[in-house]
XYZ file of C-alpha atoms in Angstrom:
763
model
C -75.546 69.494 71.946
C -77.594 66.270 72.102
C -75.705 62.987 72.355
C -76.500 60.610 69.472
C -75.850 56.980 70.424
C -76.125 55.680 66.865
C -73.550 58.121 65.545
C -71.285 57.258 68.463
C -71.539 53.554 67.550
C -70.783 54.341 63.933
C -67.560 56.042 64.957
C -66.463 53.543 67.600
C -67.576 50.147 66.260
C -65.164 49.666 63.394
C -63.178 46.649 62.307
C -60.020 48.332 63.577
C -61.300 49.253 67.041
C -62.944 45.875 67.659
C -59.831 44.071 66.458
C -57.607 46.060 68.805
C -60.104 45.545 71.633
C -60.039 41.775 71.056
C -56.251 41.645 71.207
C -56.010 43.772 74.356
C -58.926 42.279 76.309
C -58.531 38.605 75.384
C -54.745 38.859 75.593
C -55.051 40.435 79.038
C -57.431 37.713 80.239
C -54.956 35.041 79.104
C -52.422 36.592 81.496
C -54.867 36.983 84.385
C -57.116 33.910 84.293
C -56.046 30.222 84.470
C -57.238 29.489 80.938
C -56.410 26.079 79.471
C -53.433 26.092 77.119
C -55.395 24.679 74.187
C -58.148 27.283 74.683
C -55.547 30.050 74.592
C -54.238 28.483 71.398
C -57.607 28.927 69.714
C -58.067 32.411 71.166
C -54.740 33.421 69.617
C -55.701 32.402 66.061
C -57.651 35.595 65.186
C -54.432 37.448 65.989
C -52.943 36.160 62.727
C -55.562 38.229 60.909
C -56.001 41.139 63.309
C -52.415 42.159 64.087
C -51.087 42.326 60.485
C -54.289 44.047 59.332
C -54.055 46.725 62.027
C -50.376 47.299 61.252
C -51.061 47.526 57.522
C -53.980 49.891 58.021
C -51.625 52.421 59.605
C -49.891 52.790 56.236
C -52.928 52.651 53.930
C -54.060 56.127 52.807
C -57.516 57.148 54.010
C -58.703 57.900 50.467
C -57.846 54.391 49.364
C -60.116 52.832 52.000
C -62.913 55.338 51.390
C -62.925 54.525 47.663
C -63.600 50.838 48.334
C -67.287 50.791 47.473
C -68.283 47.241 46.558
C -68.112 44.103 48.684
C -65.390 42.538 46.532
C -63.318 45.723 46.731
C -63.544 45.744 50.523
C -62.447 42.102 50.735
C -59.552 42.830 48.374
C -58.692 45.893 50.457
C -58.573 43.781 53.609
C -56.316 41.204 51.934
C -53.850 43.813 50.650
C -53.829 45.671 53.973
C -53.136 42.401 55.780
C -50.274 41.548 53.410
C -48.779 45.014 53.801
C -49.029 44.714 57.578
C -47.174 41.409 57.682
C -44.463 42.863 55.444
C -44.076 45.931 57.677
C -44.127 43.808 60.838
C -41.338 41.580 59.496
C -39.130 44.096 57.711
C -39.522 46.631 60.523
C -38.266 44.117 63.092
C -35.318 43.160 60.876
C -34.316 46.795 60.349
C -34.482 47.506 64.092
C -32.317 44.474 64.811
C -29.721 45.618 62.281
C -29.647 48.924 64.191
C -29.388 47.039 67.533
C -32.704 48.557 68.614
C -34.930 45.475 68.541
C -36.718 44.256 71.646
C -39.893 42.253 71.095
C -41.824 43.587 74.083
C -41.133 47.235 73.286
C -41.737 46.513 69.600
C -45.229 45.172 70.338
C -46.062 48.035 72.700
C -44.882 50.631 70.176
C -46.948 49.041 67.408
C -50.145 49.074 69.457
C -49.600 52.672 70.530
C -49.294 53.689 66.870
C -52.393 51.641 65.991
C -54.352 53.249 68.839
C -53.370 56.734 67.702
C -54.442 55.916 64.131
C -57.804 54.547 65.279
C -58.344 57.553 67.559
C -57.655 59.994 64.742
C -60.035 58.120 62.435
C -62.738 58.015 65.096
C -62.497 61.760 65.664
C -62.773 62.441 61.942
C -65.912 60.296 61.744
C -65.052 59.013 58.274
C -64.452 55.372 59.073
C -66.868 52.796 57.640
C -69.028 51.101 60.261
C -68.574 47.414 60.940
C -72.160 46.550 60.023
C -71.595 47.580 56.428
C -69.781 45.240 54.059
C -69.080 42.589 56.698
C -72.776 42.350 57.588
C -73.693 42.083 53.899
C -71.172 39.287 53.398
C -72.393 37.328 56.423
C -76.107 37.757 55.702
C -75.827 36.821 52.037
C -73.587 33.781 52.582
C -74.167 32.629 56.173
C -75.650 29.259 55.139
C -72.723 28.585 52.841
C -70.247 29.592 55.571
C -71.844 27.091 57.959
C -71.605 24.353 55.312
C -67.965 25.273 54.639
C -67.164 25.126 58.364
C -68.694 21.646 58.609
C -66.780 20.458 55.532
C -63.509 21.870 56.845
C -63.927 20.116 60.174
C -63.958 16.694 58.485
C -60.265 16.554 57.440
C -59.259 18.408 60.602
C -60.968 15.823 62.834
C -59.297 13.002 60.907
C -55.850 14.561 61.283
C -56.032 16.041 64.767
C -57.785 12.962 66.132
C -54.572 11.041 65.447
C -52.381 13.768 66.943
C -54.132 14.815 70.171
C -52.976 17.989 71.893
C -50.181 18.797 72.545
C -48.597 16.227 70.201
C -48.351 16.642 66.453
C -46.504 15.366 63.402
C -43.983 18.156 63.129
C -40.513 18.579 61.683
C -39.798 22.132 60.608
C -42.052 23.442 63.388
C -39.377 22.672 65.990
C -36.879 24.855 64.135
C -39.386 27.699 63.992
C -39.975 27.297 67.728
C -36.247 27.773 68.266
C -36.367 31.006 66.288
C -39.371 32.178 68.297
C -37.536 31.568 71.568
C -34.509 33.457 70.260
C -36.724 36.439 69.423
C -38.494 36.391 72.799
C -35.540 35.670 75.079
C -32.560 37.124 73.223
C -34.129 39.698 70.850
C -32.262 37.890 68.062
C -34.109 37.239 64.805
C -33.137 33.982 63.029
C -31.826 34.284 59.473
C -32.208 30.795 58.123
C -34.124 29.151 55.318
C -35.775 30.098 52.062
C -38.110 32.689 53.579
C -38.056 35.737 55.760
C -38.623 35.197 59.518
C -42.223 36.427 59.296
C -43.653 33.313 60.953
C -41.274 33.485 63.903
C -41.998 37.194 64.405
C -45.802 36.962 64.267
C -45.955 33.824 66.456
C -43.484 35.326 68.941
C -45.735 38.387 69.154
C -48.852 36.263 69.737
C -46.954 34.139 72.264
C -46.281 37.256 74.334
C -49.767 38.734 73.866
C -51.706 35.572 74.757
C -49.250 34.128 77.313
C -48.951 30.848 75.477
C -46.375 28.219 74.544
C -45.296 28.782 70.953
C -45.858 25.160 69.911
C -49.499 25.401 70.983
C -50.000 27.840 68.114
C -48.435 25.353 65.702
C -51.009 22.804 66.880
C -54.061 25.066 66.596
C -52.586 26.620 63.447
C -53.893 23.638 61.462
C -57.420 24.920 62.078
C -56.368 28.375 60.868
C -54.821 26.931 57.690
C -57.875 24.909 56.727
C -60.434 27.620 57.475
C -58.533 30.414 55.740
C -57.878 28.197 52.721
C -61.460 26.940 52.516
C -63.017 30.395 52.677
C -60.465 31.658 50.154
C -61.443 28.951 47.669
C -65.125 29.781 48.189
C -64.624 33.525 47.642
C -62.536 32.882 44.531
C -65.104 30.472 43.128
C -67.992 32.830 43.805
C -66.189 35.740 42.196
C -65.478 33.647 39.106
C -68.926 32.109 38.717
C -71.405 33.928 40.981
C -72.628 30.396 41.729
C -72.820 29.314 45.378
C -73.198 25.602 44.599
C -70.142 25.597 42.350
C -68.143 27.506 44.971
C -69.063 25.009 47.694
C -68.049 22.137 45.433
C -64.699 23.814 44.857
C -64.123 23.858 48.620
C -65.094 20.196 48.924
C -62.712 19.106 46.175
C -59.921 21.381 47.464
C -59.613 20.394 51.117
C -59.086 16.622 50.904
C -56.155 16.180 48.468
C -53.203 15.429 50.726
C -49.554 14.544 50.493
C -47.145 15.069 53.355
C -44.466 16.948 51.401
C -46.448 19.598 49.514
C -50.223 19.114 49.550
C -50.373 19.705 53.264
C -52.469 22.157 55.298
C -51.699 20.167 58.455
C -48.211 21.588 58.900
C -48.251 25.248 59.923
C -45.119 26.369 58.063
C -44.349 28.989 55.348
C -44.912 26.451 52.580
C -48.454 26.026 53.897
C -48.938 29.790 54.094
C -48.221 30.365 50.417
C -50.624 27.489 49.749
C -53.632 29.002 51.582
C -52.851 32.589 50.556
C -52.784 31.853 46.820
C -56.625 31.800 46.349
C -56.836 35.293 47.865
C -54.061 36.517 45.576
C -56.015 35.265 42.565
C -59.167 36.843 43.997
C -57.520 40.273 44.197
C -55.811 40.138 40.794
C -58.949 38.806 39.087
C -60.835 41.788 40.516
C -58.254 44.268 39.235
C -58.326 42.786 35.751
C -62.110 42.654 35.470
C -62.828 46.133 36.813
C -60.229 48.481 35.472
C -58.846 47.308 32.148
C -60.126 49.129 29.044
C -59.602 47.928 25.478
C -55.927 47.016 25.070
C -53.856 48.522 22.267
C -50.961 46.851 20.472
C -48.333 48.953 22.230
C -49.772 47.948 25.618
C -49.552 44.290 24.630
C -45.895 44.787 23.690
C -45.298 46.527 27.021
C -46.936 43.590 28.779
C -44.565 41.153 27.088
C -41.558 43.224 28.125
C -42.777 43.685 31.704
C -43.673 39.993 32.050
C -40.211 38.862 30.973
C -38.407 41.313 33.257
C -40.554 40.551 36.311
C -40.215 36.799 35.728
C -36.446 37.181 35.522
C -36.390 39.354 38.654
C -38.559 36.868 40.542
C -36.229 34.028 39.575
C -33.051 35.922 40.462
C -34.308 37.265 43.776
C -36.257 34.213 44.967
C -33.775 31.490 44.005
C -30.358 33.171 44.055
C -30.020 36.557 45.771
C -32.280 36.155 48.815
C -31.378 32.527 49.719
C -27.656 33.332 49.544
C -27.989 36.307 51.923
C -29.267 34.277 54.881
C -26.851 35.653 57.417
C -26.954 39.319 56.366
C -30.355 40.724 57.367
C -29.436 44.163 56.064
C -28.650 42.701 52.623
C -31.844 40.639 52.647
C -33.938 43.702 53.458
C -32.156 45.678 50.728
C -32.773 42.950 48.130
C -36.399 42.696 49.180
C -37.018 46.443 48.946
C -35.340 46.595 45.527
C -37.509 43.748 44.256
C -40.642 45.452 45.606
C -39.786 48.841 44.081
C -38.681 47.416 40.712
C -41.959 45.497 40.432
C -44.065 48.583 41.098
C -42.089 50.657 38.584
C -42.392 47.986 35.887
C -46.080 47.345 36.531
C -46.756 51.076 36.254
C -46.053 50.723 32.524
C -49.278 48.731 32.096
C -51.418 49.507 35.176
C -52.439 52.662 37.015
C -50.501 53.667 40.126
C -52.870 52.089 42.662
C -53.052 48.726 40.894
C -49.291 48.719 40.287
C -48.693 49.127 44.015
C -51.216 46.396 44.837
C -49.822 43.814 42.402
C -46.221 44.760 43.232
C -47.000 44.298 46.929
C -48.525 40.883 46.210
C -45.398 39.759 44.349
C -43.143 41.037 47.142
C -45.311 39.372 49.773
C -45.090 36.000 48.023
C -41.297 36.279 47.855
C -41.198 37.046 51.577
C -43.335 34.018 52.454
C -41.329 31.364 50.583
C -38.620 32.103 48.007
C -38.710 29.061 45.637
C -42.492 28.650 45.659
C -42.947 32.388 45.145
C -41.263 32.182 41.743
C -43.750 29.527 40.637
C -46.687 31.522 42.013
C -45.567 34.773 40.370
C -44.980 33.025 37.041
C -48.551 31.747 37.033
C -49.980 35.100 38.039
C -48.128 36.716 35.141
C -49.495 34.077 32.763
C -53.020 34.713 34.055
C -52.616 38.487 33.613
C -51.226 37.974 30.101
C -54.180 35.814 29.063
C -56.644 38.413 30.242
C -54.763 41.225 28.503
C -54.900 39.207 25.297
C -58.673 38.780 25.665
C -59.062 42.555 26.006
C -56.817 43.149 22.996
C -58.563 40.792 20.597
C -60.888 38.074 21.814
C -60.371 36.036 18.641
C -56.617 35.991 19.238
C -57.314 34.962 22.827
C -59.405 31.971 21.731
C -56.733 30.920 19.231
C -53.964 31.085 21.848
C -56.064 29.466 24.597
C -57.218 26.523 22.489
C -53.753 26.067 21.015
C -52.286 25.861 24.512
C -55.029 23.526 25.725
C -54.600 21.180 22.771
C -50.792 21.190 22.659
C -50.299 20.814 26.419
C -52.879 18.015 26.586
C -51.184 16.120 23.753
C -47.780 16.661 25.373
C -49.018 15.226 28.674
C -50.712 12.245 26.991
C -47.494 11.353 25.124
C -45.256 11.897 28.185
C -43.359 14.790 26.618
C -42.451 16.332 30.038
C -40.430 13.192 30.813
C -37.843 14.187 28.195
C -37.060 17.605 29.681
C -33.968 17.759 31.862
C -33.495 21.430 32.807
C -30.395 22.329 34.755
C -29.890 25.049 37.294
C -31.216 25.992 40.694
C -34.441 23.972 40.370
C -32.712 20.723 39.468
C -32.438 19.685 43.102
C -32.611 15.985 43.984
C -34.785 16.012 47.060
C -38.020 14.096 46.570
C -36.567 11.178 44.569
C -39.528 11.224 42.162
C -39.280 10.704 38.409
C -41.952 11.140 35.753
C -43.736 7.823 36.360
C -43.727 8.389 40.122
C -45.228 11.841 39.601
C -48.009 10.368 37.469
C -48.763 7.800 40.181
C -48.698 10.551 42.776
C -51.477 12.429 40.968
C -53.867 9.526 41.502
C -52.644 9.133 45.093
C -53.235 12.797 45.907
C -56.435 13.458 43.947
C -57.976 9.984 43.292
C -58.814 8.625 39.851
C -62.401 9.800 40.158
C -61.375 13.420 40.719
C -59.018 13.245 37.739
C -61.890 11.760 35.714
C -64.063 14.739 36.677
C -61.214 17.032 35.636
C -61.262 15.439 32.165
C -65.066 15.776 32.010
C -64.794 19.411 33.067
C -62.140 20.033 30.425
C -64.344 18.599 27.677
C -67.357 20.514 28.999
C -65.498 23.834 28.882
C -63.902 23.207 25.492
C -67.058 21.946 23.769
C -69.882 23.797 25.540
C -68.543 26.765 27.528
C -65.979 27.633 24.878
C -66.688 31.375 25.113
C -66.284 31.639 28.895
C -62.965 33.460 29.277
C -62.577 32.751 33.009
C -63.157 29.008 32.558
C -60.813 28.831 29.569
C -58.100 30.769 31.408
C -58.328 28.506 34.449
C -58.208 25.461 32.185
C -55.057 26.789 30.508
C -53.534 27.505 33.931
C -54.351 24.073 35.344
C -53.012 22.191 32.307
C -49.872 24.348 32.291
C -49.383 23.636 35.996
C -49.736 19.893 35.378
C -47.234 20.046 32.506
C -44.667 21.885 34.636
C -45.297 19.520 37.545
C -44.550 16.522 35.286
C -41.235 17.925 34.029
C -38.274 15.767 34.971
C -37.296 18.155 37.759
C -37.935 16.833 41.243
C -38.448 20.169 42.984
C -41.354 21.016 40.652
C -43.429 18.649 42.754
C -44.345 21.895 44.505
C -46.591 22.806 41.580
C -49.334 20.611 43.054
C -50.888 23.271 45.340
C -51.123 25.766 42.470
C -52.515 23.114 40.141
C -55.201 22.308 42.716
C -56.440 25.911 43.014
C -56.998 26.092 39.252
C -58.147 22.491 38.813
C -60.978 22.500 41.376
C -62.794 25.095 39.258
C -62.655 22.679 36.318
C -63.475 19.605 38.427
C -66.523 21.275 39.980
C -67.901 22.217 36.567
C -67.367 18.643 35.410
C -69.214 17.352 38.474
C -72.201 19.673 37.921
C -72.310 18.646 34.267
C -72.446 14.957 35.253
C -75.146 15.613 37.862
C -77.232 17.609 35.396
C -77.125 14.897 32.738
C -77.745 11.940 35.053
C -80.426 13.544 37.194
C -83.402 12.639 35.027
C -82.826 9.468 33.008
C -85.540 7.322 31.460
C -85.720 3.625 30.653
C -88.805 2.001 29.108
C -90.877 5.029 29.957
C -89.740 5.113 33.588
C -87.738 8.045 34.901
C -85.000 7.557 37.455
C -81.883 9.264 38.780
C -78.456 7.887 39.651
C -77.352 11.114 41.305
C -77.366 9.539 44.830
C -74.986 6.838 43.588
C -72.722 9.476 42.034
C -72.740 11.460 45.284
C -71.768 8.401 47.338
C -68.943 7.522 44.931
C -67.766 11.132 44.989
C -67.641 11.304 48.785
C -65.767 7.999 49.017
C -63.233 9.119 46.419
C -62.821 12.585 47.929
C -61.912 11.078 51.301
C -59.486 8.679 49.617
C -56.294 10.792 49.499
C -56.265 11.833 53.137
C -57.228 8.319 54.259
C -54.391 6.915 52.125
C -51.931 9.195 53.885
C -53.235 8.360 57.348
C -53.117 4.640 56.558
C -49.543 4.876 55.274
C -48.180 6.841 58.181
C -50.014 4.908 60.910
C -48.858 1.646 59.318
C -45.279 2.852 59.606
C -45.917 4.061 63.131
C -47.384 0.691 64.070
C -43.915 -0.795 63.665
C -42.993 1.284 66.696
C -46.025 0.062 68.607
C -48.088 3.254 68.291
C -51.237 4.319 66.427
C -50.635 8.004 65.956
C -49.271 10.388 63.357
C -47.494 12.468 66.009
C -43.719 12.654 65.950
C -43.410 12.935 69.739
C -45.381 11.932 72.809
C -46.643 13.611 75.975
C -43.616 12.459 77.989
C -41.228 14.257 75.639
C -43.407 17.364 75.759
C -43.384 17.369 79.576
C -39.628 16.820 79.646
C -39.122 19.775 77.312
C -41.247 21.997 79.573
C -39.123 20.871 82.530
C -35.945 21.887 80.701
C -37.470 25.206 79.631
C -38.368 26.057 83.216
C -35.302 24.732 85.051
C -32.415 24.696 82.533
C -33.092 27.344 79.857
C -29.353 27.588 79.138
C -29.080 23.929 78.101
C -27.701 22.419 74.914
C -29.332 19.123 73.910
C -27.403 15.999 72.880
C -29.457 13.079 71.577
C -30.491 11.220 68.437
C -31.515 13.493 65.523
C -35.259 13.507 66.095
C -35.211 13.638 69.881
C -32.700 16.467 69.744
C -34.892 18.499 67.389
C -38.042 17.811 69.403
C -36.685 18.579 72.861
C -34.661 21.553 71.671
C -37.590 23.057 69.778
C -40.164 22.544 72.521
C -37.878 23.842 75.274
C -36.269 26.662 73.305
C -32.796 25.388 74.118
C -29.814 25.107 71.805
C -28.931 22.030 69.769
C -25.988 20.861 67.681
C -27.142 22.098 64.312
C -30.412 20.120 63.986
C -28.398 17.317 62.362
C -30.644 17.010 59.291
C -27.740 16.218 56.988
C -24.722 13.950 57.227
C -21.644 14.904 59.194
C -19.014 13.909 61.710
C -21.000 15.420 64.575
C -23.635 12.725 64.117
C -21.064 9.967 64.307
C -19.725 11.374 67.565
C -23.173 11.584 69.135
C -24.039 8.097 67.913
C -20.897 6.790 69.628
C -21.979 8.496 72.865
C -25.317 6.682 72.721
C -24.093 3.181 71.847
C -20.942 3.248 73.990
C -20.966 1.067 77.098
C -18.230 2.966 78.896
C -18.995 6.130 80.885
C -15.489 7.540 80.444
C -15.683 7.185 76.670
C -19.145 8.790 76.625
C -17.907 11.677 78.755
C -14.758 12.227 76.681
C -16.764 12.231 73.448
C -19.153 14.774 74.961
C -16.267 17.010 75.977
C -14.709 16.656 72.521
C -17.871 18.066 70.963
C -18.432 20.807 73.518
C -14.853 22.059 73.481
C -14.713 22.678 69.733
C -14.065 26.200 68.548
C -16.685 26.730 65.847
C -15.672 28.946 62.963
C -18.165 30.575 60.607
C -15.469 30.869 57.952
C -16.394 27.998 55.640
C -13.090 28.238 53.756
C -11.124 26.809 56.698
C -13.468 23.890 57.441
C -11.735 20.562 56.847
C -13.345 17.277 55.943
C -12.253 15.673 59.194
C -13.631 18.491 61.386
C -16.492 17.477 63.665
C -18.704 20.374 62.624
C -19.187 20.640 58.884
C -20.644 23.490 56.866
C -24.250 22.324 57.107
C -24.288 22.067 60.892
C -22.493 25.402 61.284
C -24.935 27.051 58.867
C -27.864 26.021 61.049
C -26.123 27.081 64.261
C -25.222 30.418 62.735
C -28.642 30.981 61.160
C -30.418 30.276 64.449
C -28.113 32.819 66.134
C -26.883 30.215 68.632
C -24.074 30.663 71.110
C -20.900 29.412 69.395
C -18.976 28.852 72.632
C -20.545 25.644 73.926
C -18.660 25.877 77.227
C -21.160 28.572 78.237
C -24.040 26.093 77.913
C -25.332 23.332 80.200
C -24.992 20.061 78.220
C -27.881 17.623 78.609
C -27.998 14.082 77.225
C -31.593 13.030 76.534
C -32.396 9.325 76.195
C -35.768 8.053 74.970
C -36.873 4.621 73.684
C -36.443 6.100 70.199
C -32.827 6.941 71.013
C -32.037 3.384 72.068
C -33.997 1.635 69.307
C -32.531 3.593 66.431
C -29.153 4.301 67.978
C -27.519 1.489 66.030
C -29.216 2.174 62.681
C -27.545 4.564 60.273
C -30.881 5.473 58.627
C -31.885 7.271 61.803
C -28.751 9.392 61.687
C -28.195 10.001 57.987
C -31.622 10.683 56.489
C -30.233 12.631 53.545
C -28.314 9.535 52.459
C -31.172 7.056 52.809
C -33.904 9.406 51.478
C -36.437 8.123 54.014
C -39.310 10.593 53.724
C -41.867 8.800 55.831
C -39.305 8.614 58.569
C -40.171 5.665 60.773
C -37.447 6.769 63.156
C -39.248 10.035 63.894
C -42.072 8.284 65.757
C -42.003 7.853 69.511
C -41.326 4.250 70.467
C -43.733 2.482 72.776
C -42.351 0.968 75.952
C -40.017 1.888 78.774
C -36.287 2.151 79.190
C -34.222 -0.357 81.136
C -31.849 1.555 83.391
C -29.666 -1.567 83.628
C -28.983 -1.658 79.885
C -25.347 -0.718 79.111
C -26.473 2.199 76.881
C -28.133 3.869 79.894
C -26.240 2.433 82.860
C -23.048 4.265 81.882
C -24.758 7.617 82.497
C -25.387 6.711 86.150
C -21.678 7.222 86.851
C -22.042 10.198 89.212
C -18.468 11.291 88.553
C -19.321 12.481 85.060
C -23.112 12.627 84.806
C -26.098 13.591 86.935
C -29.646 12.313 86.481
C -31.940 15.337 86.620
C -35.170 13.982 85.121
C -36.899 10.620 84.751
C -40.524 10.177 83.709
C -41.496 6.605 84.652
C -38.512 5.199 82.743
C -39.848 6.619 79.463
C -37.293 9.382 79.203
C -34.026 10.098 80.997
C -32.195 13.418 81.074
C -28.587 13.459 82.268
C -26.510 16.553 82.858
C -22.863 16.350 81.780
C -20.833 17.621 84.715
C -18.141 20.224 84.212
C -14.793 20.056 85.983
C -15.938 22.139 88.955
C -18.961 19.901 89.517
C -16.765 16.820 89.272
C -14.447 18.218 91.936
C -17.421 18.904 94.195
C -18.653 15.339 93.715
C -15.229 13.961 94.589
C -15.432 15.583 98.053
C -18.369 13.425 99.068
C-alpha cells in the first residue's frame, strides 16, 4: 500500500491537533527554557481559545461538525464549541470539588488525555475537516481587513498599556481573582464568591500551570486578548449583517475607543469584560440561526414565541439576580441551579426552534449566566427582543414595519422628553452603586462616545428611517440600540451596564451614518468648481473617536499626579517585587495593611488577607489604629486582637460591635480562606500609600465616600522615613521583625508569636 503524504496531512493537520500541539509544545518550552515572563504571558493567550474549544469538541457530535458547510456555519460552530468547553471545564471542576476529587494538575492531565483520544479516533476515521479549508478561506478573503483591524486595535492598547508598563496595571478585582487562582493551584479549593461562576479562575489557573507563569501576568496581557477578540467579533458581525467590508471596519473603529472605567472597559480582564467582548459573537450566531432556518411563521408560532419569551425572561431574572447570587457558598446548589436553567431553556426553545438550534441558543443563554449573573439578564433580554423582531418579520412584514417604526418613534420621543427620568423601579436592580442620576447619565453618553459620534448616530437613524426603511437588519438594530439607550437612562443606577450592549448595536447605525455623510460630501460643487470636504470630516472623526479614551487617561493621570506619579497603574514595581518575595518565602502569610496595599500584596503573592476590606467595618478601624499608633505595644496588642478572633460563618450571631462583620466574613468564606488566623504568619506591610492615607477615612471607607476614581489606590512617590513614629514602632524586636525592605519604599514586618518572643528574650 503506497503512502500518500497529502492524505496523511489531511488527517493530521486539523484545528484540534494543531491546537493541542501548541499547548503541549509551547507549554513545555515555557517550563524548560528561560523565557521572559511577559513573553510567556503572550504565548499563553491562545490558550483561552484553544483549551475550551478542545474540551467542547469532545462533547460535540461528529455529525454536527460534518454538517457545517458554509464559512459562517463553521465560525458559529467554533463559537458554540468554545462556549460549551468553558462550561464543561468550569462545571466539571466544581462537581469534582463537591465530590472531594478535585486536583488541578490531575484535572488538566485527564482533560488532555481525553482530548488526545478524541483527536486520535477522529484521525483514524479520516472524516475530520482539514485546517486549510474554512480557515484558509477566511484568511485569504479578509487578510487585508484583518491587518487593518490589528493596527486599529493596537492604538487604544498602546495608549493604555503605555501608562501601565509591565508588570504594573490599574487593577482592582484582578487581585481577588488572583487569590482564587492561587487557592485552586495550591489548595485545590475553588472560590465561590461574586456574581459569576469561577470560570476565570479555573481557566487562568490551568494556563498558569501549563505555561509556568505568574497568574497576574495573564491579567496584564489579557487586555490584548480582550481588544483583539472584541474587534474581530465586531467585524464578523458587521460583515454578516451587511456583506460590506468598509462598513465592518468602520464598526470596529467606532467600537474600540468608547471608554469608561466602570463599564465600557476592555482594559480590565474580568468577567464583566468577558460578557462585553463575547456579545458580538452571540449576536453573530443567533443572527445566523434566524436567517438560515426560519420558514414562514404562523400565528400559533408567534403565540408560542410570546409565551416562551416571557418564561425565559422570568427564568433569566430569577436565576441571574436571585437564585445563583444567593448560593455563593454552596457549589452543589449553584451547579444544580445552573443545570436546571440550561435544561429549562432548551425545553422551552424547542417549542419554536428545531432541536439543534434549541440546544445552541439554550447553551448561549446558560453561558451568559455563567459569565456574569446581572449582566446576563440584560443580554438575554435583548437577544429575546431581537429574536422576537425577526419572528414578527417572518410572520407578516407589514406588522413588523408597524411595530418597528412605532418603537423607534415612541422611544425617541420618550428620550427627547426625558421620560426615563420619571421611572423609579424597585427590586434587585435598584442598587445605589454608581451614584449617577438621569442628568449624569446623559452627560456620560457624551463623555463615553463624544458628541460627534452621537451626531453620527442621529444621522444614521434618519438615514435608516427615511432611506433604508425596508432593511430589516438595520431597522432591528436601530430598535435595539434605542431600546438599550432608553433602559440605560432609566432612573436605576445599575442599568449603567447597558452601555456595552448599546454600543454593539449603535456602531452599526453610526457607521451607516458616517458612510452617508461621506457619500454626500465627497463631490460638492460651488460656482462650477468641484471639491470634497471628506478629508476634513475624516480628521474630525479621528479626533473625536480618540476623545473618550483620552478623556479617561487625562482624568486618571490628573488624579494620580496628586500622588506624584504619571501612571494609571494601581501599584508599582516595588510592591510587585515584595509580593513575589512573600510568595516565595512566606506563602502561609496573612497580610495586614491599608485597604489597597492589602489587596495588592495579597493578590500578587497569593496569601490570605482580612476580607479585602472593600466595605465599612470594625476590622478597618482596628487596622487603621495599628498604622497610626506610635506605640509598639499598642500596635502588637491590636494585631493579636484581630488574629485571635474566632470567626463564625453563622451570620445570625454576628453582633454590631464584633470586629469582623458579615461583609468581611463573606469574602473570607467565599475565598475559602483559613478561618483560624493563628495558623497563619501575620505580616504588616507599610508603603508610602499606607502612611499618606493612613489618617484619611476616605482611604478606609470607600463605600461611604463613593470615591470611584480612587486617588488612594495609586502608589505614592517617595520613600519612607524609618524614624517616623508610624514606622519606628515596628522596629521593636520584641514584637516585630523586619523581613523585607526595598530601598525604604516598602517595609514588611513579621508579627512575632509568643514562642518567637521568648526566643528573642534569650539574646
